[in-house]
Short mmCIF file of C-alpha atoms in Angstrom, two decimals:
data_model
loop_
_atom_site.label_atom_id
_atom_site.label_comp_id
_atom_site.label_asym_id
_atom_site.label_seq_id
_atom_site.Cartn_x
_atom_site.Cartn_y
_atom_site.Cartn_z
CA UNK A 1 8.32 31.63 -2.05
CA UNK A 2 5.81 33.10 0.75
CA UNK A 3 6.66 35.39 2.98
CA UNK A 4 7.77 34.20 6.95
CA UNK A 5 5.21 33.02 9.44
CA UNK A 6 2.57 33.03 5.91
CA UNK A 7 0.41 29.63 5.90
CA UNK A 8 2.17 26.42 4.89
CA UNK A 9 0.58 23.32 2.98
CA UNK A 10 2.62 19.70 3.50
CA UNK A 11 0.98 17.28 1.59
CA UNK A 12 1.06 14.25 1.37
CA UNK A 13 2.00 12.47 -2.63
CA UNK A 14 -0.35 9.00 -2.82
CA UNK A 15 -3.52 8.82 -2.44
CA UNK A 16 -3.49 12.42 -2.43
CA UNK A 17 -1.82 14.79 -4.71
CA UNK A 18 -2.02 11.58 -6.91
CA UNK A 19 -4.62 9.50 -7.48
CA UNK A 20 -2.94 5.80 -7.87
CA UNK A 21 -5.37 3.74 -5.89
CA UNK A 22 -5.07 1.15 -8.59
CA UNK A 23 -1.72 0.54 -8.69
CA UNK A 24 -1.63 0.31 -4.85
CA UNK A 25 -4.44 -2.23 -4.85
CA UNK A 26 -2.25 -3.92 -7.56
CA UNK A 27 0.79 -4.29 -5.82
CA UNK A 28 -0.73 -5.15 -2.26
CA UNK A 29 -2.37 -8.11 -4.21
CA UNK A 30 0.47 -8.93 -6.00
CA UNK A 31 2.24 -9.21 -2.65
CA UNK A 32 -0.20 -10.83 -0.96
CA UNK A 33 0.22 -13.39 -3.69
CA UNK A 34 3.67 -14.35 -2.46
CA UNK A 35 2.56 -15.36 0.08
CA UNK A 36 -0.64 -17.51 -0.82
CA UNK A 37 -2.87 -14.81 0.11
CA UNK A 38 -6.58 -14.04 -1.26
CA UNK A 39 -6.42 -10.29 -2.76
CA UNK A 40 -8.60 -8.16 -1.77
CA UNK A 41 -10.79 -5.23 -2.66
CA UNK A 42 -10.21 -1.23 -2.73
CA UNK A 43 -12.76 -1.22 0.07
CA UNK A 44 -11.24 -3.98 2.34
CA UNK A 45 -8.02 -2.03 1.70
CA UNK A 46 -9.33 0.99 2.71
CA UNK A 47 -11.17 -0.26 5.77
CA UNK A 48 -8.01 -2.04 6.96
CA UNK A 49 -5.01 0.06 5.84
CA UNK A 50 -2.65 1.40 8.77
CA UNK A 51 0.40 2.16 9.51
CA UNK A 52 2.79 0.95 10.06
CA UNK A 53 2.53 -1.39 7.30
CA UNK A 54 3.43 -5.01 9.20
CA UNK A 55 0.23 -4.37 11.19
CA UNK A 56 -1.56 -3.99 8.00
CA UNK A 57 -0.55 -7.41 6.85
CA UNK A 58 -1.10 -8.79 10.60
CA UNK A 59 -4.50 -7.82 10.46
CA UNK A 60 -4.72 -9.85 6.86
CA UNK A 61 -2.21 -12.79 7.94
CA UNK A 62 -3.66 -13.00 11.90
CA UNK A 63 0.10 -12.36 12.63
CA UNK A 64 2.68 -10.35 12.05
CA UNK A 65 4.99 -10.81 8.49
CA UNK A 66 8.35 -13.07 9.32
CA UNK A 67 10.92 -10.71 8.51
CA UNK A 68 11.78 -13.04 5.08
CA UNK A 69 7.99 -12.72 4.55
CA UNK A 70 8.28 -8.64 4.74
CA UNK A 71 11.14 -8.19 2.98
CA UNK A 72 9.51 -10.47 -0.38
CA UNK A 73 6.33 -8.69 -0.14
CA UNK A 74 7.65 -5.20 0.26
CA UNK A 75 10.20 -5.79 -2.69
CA UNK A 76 6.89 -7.14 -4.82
CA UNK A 77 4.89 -4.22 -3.83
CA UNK A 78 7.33 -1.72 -5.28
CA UNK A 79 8.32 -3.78 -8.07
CA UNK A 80 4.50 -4.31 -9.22
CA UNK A 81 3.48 -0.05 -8.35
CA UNK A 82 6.63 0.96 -10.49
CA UNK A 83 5.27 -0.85 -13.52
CA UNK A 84 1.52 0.79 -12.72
CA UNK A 85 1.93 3.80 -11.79
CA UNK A 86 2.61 5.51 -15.23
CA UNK A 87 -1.00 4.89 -15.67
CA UNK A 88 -2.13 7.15 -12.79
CA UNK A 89 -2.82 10.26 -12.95
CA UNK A 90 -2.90 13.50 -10.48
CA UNK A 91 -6.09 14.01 -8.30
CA UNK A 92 -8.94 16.61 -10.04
CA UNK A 93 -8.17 19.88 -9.43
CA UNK A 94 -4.72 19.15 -8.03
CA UNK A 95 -2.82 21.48 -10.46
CA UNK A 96 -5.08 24.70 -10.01
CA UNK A 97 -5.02 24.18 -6.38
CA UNK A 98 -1.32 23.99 -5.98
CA UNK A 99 -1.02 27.38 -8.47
CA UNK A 100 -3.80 29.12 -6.61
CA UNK A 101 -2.38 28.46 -3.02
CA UNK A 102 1.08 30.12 -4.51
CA UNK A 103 -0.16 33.15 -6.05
CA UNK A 104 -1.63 33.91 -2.86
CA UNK A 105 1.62 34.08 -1.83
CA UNK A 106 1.42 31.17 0.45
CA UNK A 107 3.94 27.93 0.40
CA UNK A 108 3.87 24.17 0.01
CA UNK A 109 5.94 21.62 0.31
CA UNK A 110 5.06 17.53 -0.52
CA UNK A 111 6.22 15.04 2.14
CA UNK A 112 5.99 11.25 1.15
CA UNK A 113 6.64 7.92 2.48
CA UNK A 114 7.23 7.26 -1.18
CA UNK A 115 11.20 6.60 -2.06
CA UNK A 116 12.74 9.55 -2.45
CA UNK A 117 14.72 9.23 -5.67
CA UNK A 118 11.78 7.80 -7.63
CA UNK A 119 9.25 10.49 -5.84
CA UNK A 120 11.29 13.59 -7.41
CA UNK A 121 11.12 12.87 -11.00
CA UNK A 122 7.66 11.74 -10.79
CA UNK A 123 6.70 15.38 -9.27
CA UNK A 124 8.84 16.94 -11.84
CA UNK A 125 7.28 14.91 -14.43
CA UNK A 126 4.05 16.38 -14.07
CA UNK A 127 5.02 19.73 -14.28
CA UNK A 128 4.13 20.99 -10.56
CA UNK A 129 7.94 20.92 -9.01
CA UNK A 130 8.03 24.85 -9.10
CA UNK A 131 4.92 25.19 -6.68
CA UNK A 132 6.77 23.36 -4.16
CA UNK A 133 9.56 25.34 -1.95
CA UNK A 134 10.48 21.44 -0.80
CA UNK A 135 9.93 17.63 -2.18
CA UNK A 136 11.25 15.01 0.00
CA UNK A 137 10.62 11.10 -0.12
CA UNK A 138 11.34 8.59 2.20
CA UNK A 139 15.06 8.04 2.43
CA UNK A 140 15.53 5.25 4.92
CA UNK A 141 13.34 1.74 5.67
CA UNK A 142 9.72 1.37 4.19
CA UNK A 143 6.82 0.92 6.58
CA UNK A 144 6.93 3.24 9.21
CA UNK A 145 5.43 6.19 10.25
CA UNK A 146 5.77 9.74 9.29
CA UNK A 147 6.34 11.13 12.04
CA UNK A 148 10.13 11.77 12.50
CA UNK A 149 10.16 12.54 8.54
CA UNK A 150 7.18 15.09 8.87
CA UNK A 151 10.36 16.69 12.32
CA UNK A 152 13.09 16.85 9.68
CA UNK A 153 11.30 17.86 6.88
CA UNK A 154 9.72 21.01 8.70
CA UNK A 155 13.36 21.51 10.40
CA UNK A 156 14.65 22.36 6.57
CA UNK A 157 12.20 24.77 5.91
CA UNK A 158 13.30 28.04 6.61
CA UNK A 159 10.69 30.85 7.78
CA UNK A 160 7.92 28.26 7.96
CA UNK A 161 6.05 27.93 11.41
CA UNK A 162 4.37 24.44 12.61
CA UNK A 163 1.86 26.98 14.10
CA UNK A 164 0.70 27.95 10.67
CA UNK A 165 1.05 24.52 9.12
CA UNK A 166 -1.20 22.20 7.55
CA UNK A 167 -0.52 18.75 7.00
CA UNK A 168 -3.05 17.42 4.22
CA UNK A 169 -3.20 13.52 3.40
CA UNK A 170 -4.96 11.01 3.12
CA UNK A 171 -3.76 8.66 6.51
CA UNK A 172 -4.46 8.50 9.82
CA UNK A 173 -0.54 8.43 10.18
CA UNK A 174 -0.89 12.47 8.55
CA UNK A 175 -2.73 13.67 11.33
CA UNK A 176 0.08 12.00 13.65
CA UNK A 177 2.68 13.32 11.78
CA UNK A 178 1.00 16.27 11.67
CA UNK A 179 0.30 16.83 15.90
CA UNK A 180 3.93 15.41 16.39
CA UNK A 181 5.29 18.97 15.31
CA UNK A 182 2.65 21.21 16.05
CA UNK A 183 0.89 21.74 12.85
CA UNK A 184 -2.65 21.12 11.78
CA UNK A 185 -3.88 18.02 9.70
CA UNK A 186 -7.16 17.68 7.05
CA UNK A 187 -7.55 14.06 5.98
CA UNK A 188 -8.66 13.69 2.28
CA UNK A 189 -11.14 10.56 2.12
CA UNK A 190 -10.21 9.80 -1.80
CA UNK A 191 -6.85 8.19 -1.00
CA UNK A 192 -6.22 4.92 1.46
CA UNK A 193 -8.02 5.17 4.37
CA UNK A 194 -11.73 4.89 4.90
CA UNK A 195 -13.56 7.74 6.10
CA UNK A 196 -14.80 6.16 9.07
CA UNK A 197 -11.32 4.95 10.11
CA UNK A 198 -10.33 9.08 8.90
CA UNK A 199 -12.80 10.22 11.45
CA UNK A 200 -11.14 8.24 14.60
CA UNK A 201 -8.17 10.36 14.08
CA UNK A 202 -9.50 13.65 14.97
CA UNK A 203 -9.08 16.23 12.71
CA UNK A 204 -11.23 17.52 9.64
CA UNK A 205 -12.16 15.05 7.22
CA UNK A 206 -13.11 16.21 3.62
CA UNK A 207 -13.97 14.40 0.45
CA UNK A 208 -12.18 17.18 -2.11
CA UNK A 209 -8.79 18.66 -2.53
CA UNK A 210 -10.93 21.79 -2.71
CA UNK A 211 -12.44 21.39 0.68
CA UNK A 212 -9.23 20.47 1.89
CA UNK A 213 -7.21 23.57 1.13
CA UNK A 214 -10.28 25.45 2.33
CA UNK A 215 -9.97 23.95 5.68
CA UNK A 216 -6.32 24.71 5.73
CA UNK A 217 -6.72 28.28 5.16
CA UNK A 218 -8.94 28.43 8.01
CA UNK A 219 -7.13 26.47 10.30
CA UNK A 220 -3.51 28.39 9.58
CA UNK A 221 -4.68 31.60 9.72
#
Protein backbone atom coordinates (compact mmCIF):
# COMPACT_ATOMS: atom_id res chain seq x y z
CA UNK A 1 0.00 0.00 0.00
CA UNK A 2 2.66 2.67 -1.46
CA UNK A 3 5.93 2.21 -1.45
CA UNK A 4 8.33 4.00 1.64
CA UNK A 5 9.04 7.69 1.69
CA UNK A 6 5.98 7.77 -1.48
CA UNK A 7 3.46 10.83 -0.77
CA UNK A 8 0.92 10.40 2.01
CA UNK A 9 -2.75 11.92 2.16
CA UNK A 10 -4.36 12.27 6.00
CA UNK A 11 -7.61 13.52 5.68
CA UNK A 12 -9.70 14.67 7.56
CA UNK A 13 -13.71 12.66 7.70
CA UNK A 14 -16.44 15.79 8.25
CA UNK A 15 -16.76 18.40 6.43
CA UNK A 16 -14.44 16.82 4.17
CA UNK A 17 -14.37 13.37 2.86
CA UNK A 18 -18.11 13.76 3.88
CA UNK A 19 -20.29 16.27 3.24
CA UNK A 20 -22.69 16.45 6.53
CA UNK A 21 -22.91 20.16 7.02
CA UNK A 22 -26.54 19.65 7.77
CA UNK A 23 -26.49 17.42 10.34
CA UNK A 24 -23.74 19.46 12.09
CA UNK A 25 -25.81 22.62 11.83
CA UNK A 26 -28.59 20.33 13.26
CA UNK A 27 -27.04 19.17 16.21
CA UNK A 28 -25.15 22.52 17.18
CA UNK A 29 -28.77 23.99 17.18
CA UNK A 30 -30.20 21.32 18.85
CA UNK A 31 -27.59 21.90 21.55
CA UNK A 32 -27.73 25.28 21.65
CA UNK A 33 -31.36 24.66 22.44
CA UNK A 34 -30.52 23.19 25.82
CA UNK A 35 -29.43 25.76 26.75
CA UNK A 36 -31.98 28.58 25.64
CA UNK A 37 -29.90 29.53 22.83
CA UNK A 38 -31.02 31.20 19.33
CA UNK A 39 -29.71 28.67 16.47
CA UNK A 40 -27.94 29.86 14.07
CA UNK A 41 -27.07 29.72 10.41
CA UNK A 42 -24.46 27.52 8.24
CA UNK A 43 -22.75 30.85 7.67
CA UNK A 44 -22.57 32.12 11.34
CA UNK A 45 -21.31 28.58 11.98
CA UNK A 46 -18.82 28.76 9.61
CA UNK A 47 -17.61 32.25 10.41
CA UNK A 48 -17.36 31.32 14.11
CA UNK A 49 -16.39 27.62 14.32
CA UNK A 50 -12.96 26.85 16.21
CA UNK A 51 -11.44 24.66 18.05
CA UNK A 52 -11.44 23.72 20.62
CA UNK A 53 -15.05 23.49 20.81
CA UNK A 54 -15.80 25.39 24.46
CA UNK A 55 -14.40 28.51 22.74
CA UNK A 56 -16.83 27.98 20.03
CA UNK A 57 -19.73 28.13 22.40
CA UNK A 58 -17.88 31.10 24.41
CA UNK A 59 -17.90 33.09 21.49
CA UNK A 60 -21.94 32.25 21.19
CA UNK A 61 -22.62 32.26 25.14
CA UNK A 62 -20.00 35.48 25.90
CA UNK A 63 -18.47 32.83 28.29
CA UNK A 64 -17.21 29.76 28.48
CA UNK A 65 -19.82 26.40 28.87
CA UNK A 66 -20.12 25.36 32.86
CA UNK A 67 -18.82 22.02 32.74
CA UNK A 68 -22.76 20.60 33.41
CA UNK A 69 -23.54 22.97 30.47
CA UNK A 70 -20.73 21.09 28.17
CA UNK A 71 -21.32 17.87 29.06
CA UNK A 72 -25.56 18.30 28.08
CA UNK A 73 -24.74 19.99 24.94
CA UNK A 74 -21.99 17.71 23.78
CA UNK A 75 -24.19 14.55 24.64
CA UNK A 76 -27.17 16.46 22.45
CA UNK A 77 -24.87 17.17 19.68
CA UNK A 78 -23.98 13.54 19.13
CA UNK A 79 -27.23 12.25 19.96
CA UNK A 80 -29.04 14.68 17.30
CA UNK A 81 -25.80 14.03 14.29
CA UNK A 82 -26.27 10.17 14.87
CA UNK A 83 -29.92 10.36 13.89
CA UNK A 84 -28.85 12.82 10.70
CA UNK A 85 -26.16 11.69 9.44
CA UNK A 86 -27.54 8.66 7.42
CA UNK A 87 -28.84 11.34 5.25
CA UNK A 88 -25.40 12.70 4.23
CA UNK A 89 -23.63 11.76 1.74
CA UNK A 90 -19.70 11.71 0.63
CA UNK A 91 -18.23 14.97 -0.92
CA UNK A 92 -18.31 15.01 -5.14
CA UNK A 93 -15.65 13.35 -6.46
CA UNK A 94 -14.52 11.87 -3.15
CA UNK A 95 -14.56 8.19 -4.35
CA UNK A 96 -12.50 8.68 -7.70
CA UNK A 97 -10.11 10.77 -5.86
CA UNK A 98 -9.36 8.34 -3.13
CA UNK A 99 -9.00 5.35 -6.08
CA UNK A 100 -6.92 7.60 -8.27
CA UNK A 101 -4.43 8.72 -5.47
CA UNK A 102 -3.94 4.69 -4.83
CA UNK A 103 -3.35 3.47 -8.18
CA UNK A 104 -0.69 5.89 -8.35
CA UNK A 105 0.70 3.97 -5.89
CA UNK A 106 0.51 6.57 -3.27
CA UNK A 107 -1.21 6.11 0.43
CA UNK A 108 -3.93 7.59 2.60
CA UNK A 109 -5.02 7.33 5.70
CA UNK A 110 -8.40 9.33 7.37
CA UNK A 111 -7.82 10.95 10.79
CA UNK A 112 -11.03 12.25 12.64
CA UNK A 113 -12.06 13.91 15.70
CA UNK A 114 -15.15 11.85 15.04
CA UNK A 115 -15.61 8.76 17.73
CA UNK A 116 -13.78 6.15 16.73
CA UNK A 117 -16.09 3.16 16.94
CA UNK A 118 -18.94 4.91 15.11
CA UNK A 119 -16.26 6.53 12.45
CA UNK A 120 -15.14 2.87 11.21
CA UNK A 121 -18.32 1.42 10.11
CA UNK A 122 -19.43 4.56 8.62
CA UNK A 123 -16.10 4.48 6.30
CA UNK A 124 -16.69 0.89 5.69
CA UNK A 125 -20.19 1.56 4.90
CA UNK A 126 -19.47 3.48 1.97
CA UNK A 127 -17.34 1.21 0.41
CA UNK A 128 -13.86 3.25 0.53
CA UNK A 129 -12.15 1.30 3.72
CA UNK A 130 -9.68 -0.52 1.25
CA UNK A 131 -8.14 2.88 -0.04
CA UNK A 132 -7.13 3.64 3.35
CA UNK A 133 -3.77 1.88 4.83
CA UNK A 134 -5.26 3.50 8.37
CA UNK A 135 -8.82 4.84 9.87
CA UNK A 136 -8.66 6.15 13.28
CA UNK A 137 -11.36 8.25 15.27
CA UNK A 138 -11.12 10.03 18.28
CA UNK A 139 -10.72 7.66 21.18
CA UNK A 140 -10.56 9.83 24.26
CA UNK A 141 -12.59 13.35 25.33
CA UNK A 142 -14.50 15.39 22.58
CA UNK A 143 -13.44 18.97 21.90
CA UNK A 144 -9.96 19.24 21.57
CA UNK A 145 -7.52 19.61 19.13
CA UNK A 146 -5.91 17.32 16.72
CA UNK A 147 -2.87 17.73 17.32
CA UNK A 148 -1.53 14.91 19.62
CA UNK A 149 -4.00 12.49 17.56
CA UNK A 150 -2.58 13.73 14.10
CA UNK A 151 1.53 12.51 16.58
CA UNK A 152 0.07 9.06 17.23
CA UNK A 153 -1.66 8.48 14.28
CA UNK A 154 1.48 9.21 11.98
CA UNK A 155 3.64 7.21 14.75
CA UNK A 156 1.51 3.89 13.53
CA UNK A 157 2.18 4.30 10.11
CA UNK A 158 4.98 2.44 9.06
CA UNK A 159 7.25 3.74 6.02
CA UNK A 160 5.30 6.99 5.90
CA UNK A 161 7.39 10.31 6.26
CA UNK A 162 5.80 13.69 7.84
CA UNK A 163 8.15 15.20 5.17
CA UNK A 164 6.01 13.83 2.40
CA UNK A 165 2.71 14.26 4.18
CA UNK A 166 -0.31 16.10 3.53
CA UNK A 167 -2.84 16.81 5.94
CA UNK A 168 -6.16 17.79 3.99
CA UNK A 169 -9.31 19.17 6.02
CA UNK A 170 -11.40 21.41 6.33
CA UNK A 171 -10.18 23.32 9.97
CA UNK A 172 -7.90 25.63 10.95
CA UNK A 173 -7.06 22.98 13.73
CA UNK A 174 -5.75 20.63 10.29
CA UNK A 175 -3.18 22.91 9.44
CA UNK A 176 -2.07 22.78 13.28
CA UNK A 177 -2.23 19.32 13.41
CA UNK A 178 -0.68 19.22 10.40
CA UNK A 179 2.75 21.70 11.28
CA UNK A 180 2.77 19.91 14.78
CA UNK A 181 4.46 16.80 13.00
CA UNK A 182 6.04 18.15 10.13
CA UNK A 183 3.70 17.54 7.35
CA UNK A 184 1.94 19.85 4.96
CA UNK A 185 -1.80 21.01 5.26
CA UNK A 186 -4.51 22.17 2.24
CA UNK A 187 -7.70 23.48 3.84
CA UNK A 188 -10.89 22.52 1.85
CA UNK A 189 -13.40 25.62 2.13
CA UNK A 190 -16.69 23.22 1.64
CA UNK A 191 -16.60 21.87 5.21
CA UNK A 192 -16.75 24.12 8.68
CA UNK A 193 -14.68 26.84 8.50
CA UNK A 194 -15.04 29.97 6.44
CA UNK A 195 -12.60 30.69 3.91
CA UNK A 196 -11.57 33.85 5.28
CA UNK A 197 -11.02 32.36 8.76
CA UNK A 198 -9.13 29.21 6.33
CA UNK A 199 -6.87 31.86 5.00
CA UNK A 200 -5.52 33.15 8.62
CA UNK A 201 -4.09 29.77 9.04
CA UNK A 202 -1.51 29.79 6.43
CA UNK A 203 -1.49 27.17 4.17
CA UNK A 204 -3.30 26.59 0.69
CA UNK A 205 -6.85 27.08 0.66
CA UNK A 206 -8.96 25.38 -2.15
CA UNK A 207 -12.63 25.15 -2.85
CA UNK A 208 -12.49 21.29 -4.46
CA UNK A 209 -11.34 17.94 -3.32
CA UNK A 210 -9.80 18.05 -6.78
CA UNK A 211 -7.74 21.11 -6.16
CA UNK A 212 -6.92 19.79 -2.97
CA UNK A 213 -5.19 16.56 -3.90
CA UNK A 214 -3.55 18.62 -6.64
CA UNK A 215 -1.96 20.80 -4.13
CA UNK A 216 -0.87 17.82 -2.18
CA UNK A 217 0.94 16.26 -4.92
CA UNK A 218 2.83 19.31 -5.35
CA UNK A 219 3.57 20.03 -1.99
CA UNK A 220 4.82 16.16 -1.09
CA UNK A 221 6.80 15.70 -3.84
Amino acid sequence: MGKHGAEHIVWDWNGTLFHDNDAIIGATNAAFAELGLEPITMEQYRALYCVPVPKFYERLLGRLPTDAEWEVMDATFHRYYAEHRVRCGLTEGAIELLAEWQSAGRSQSILSMYVHDELVPLVRGFGIETHFIRVDGRTGPSGGSKAEHMVRHLAALAGVEPGRTVVIGDAADDAVAARHVGARAVLYTGGSHSRASLEEAGVPVVDSLGEAVAMAEELAA
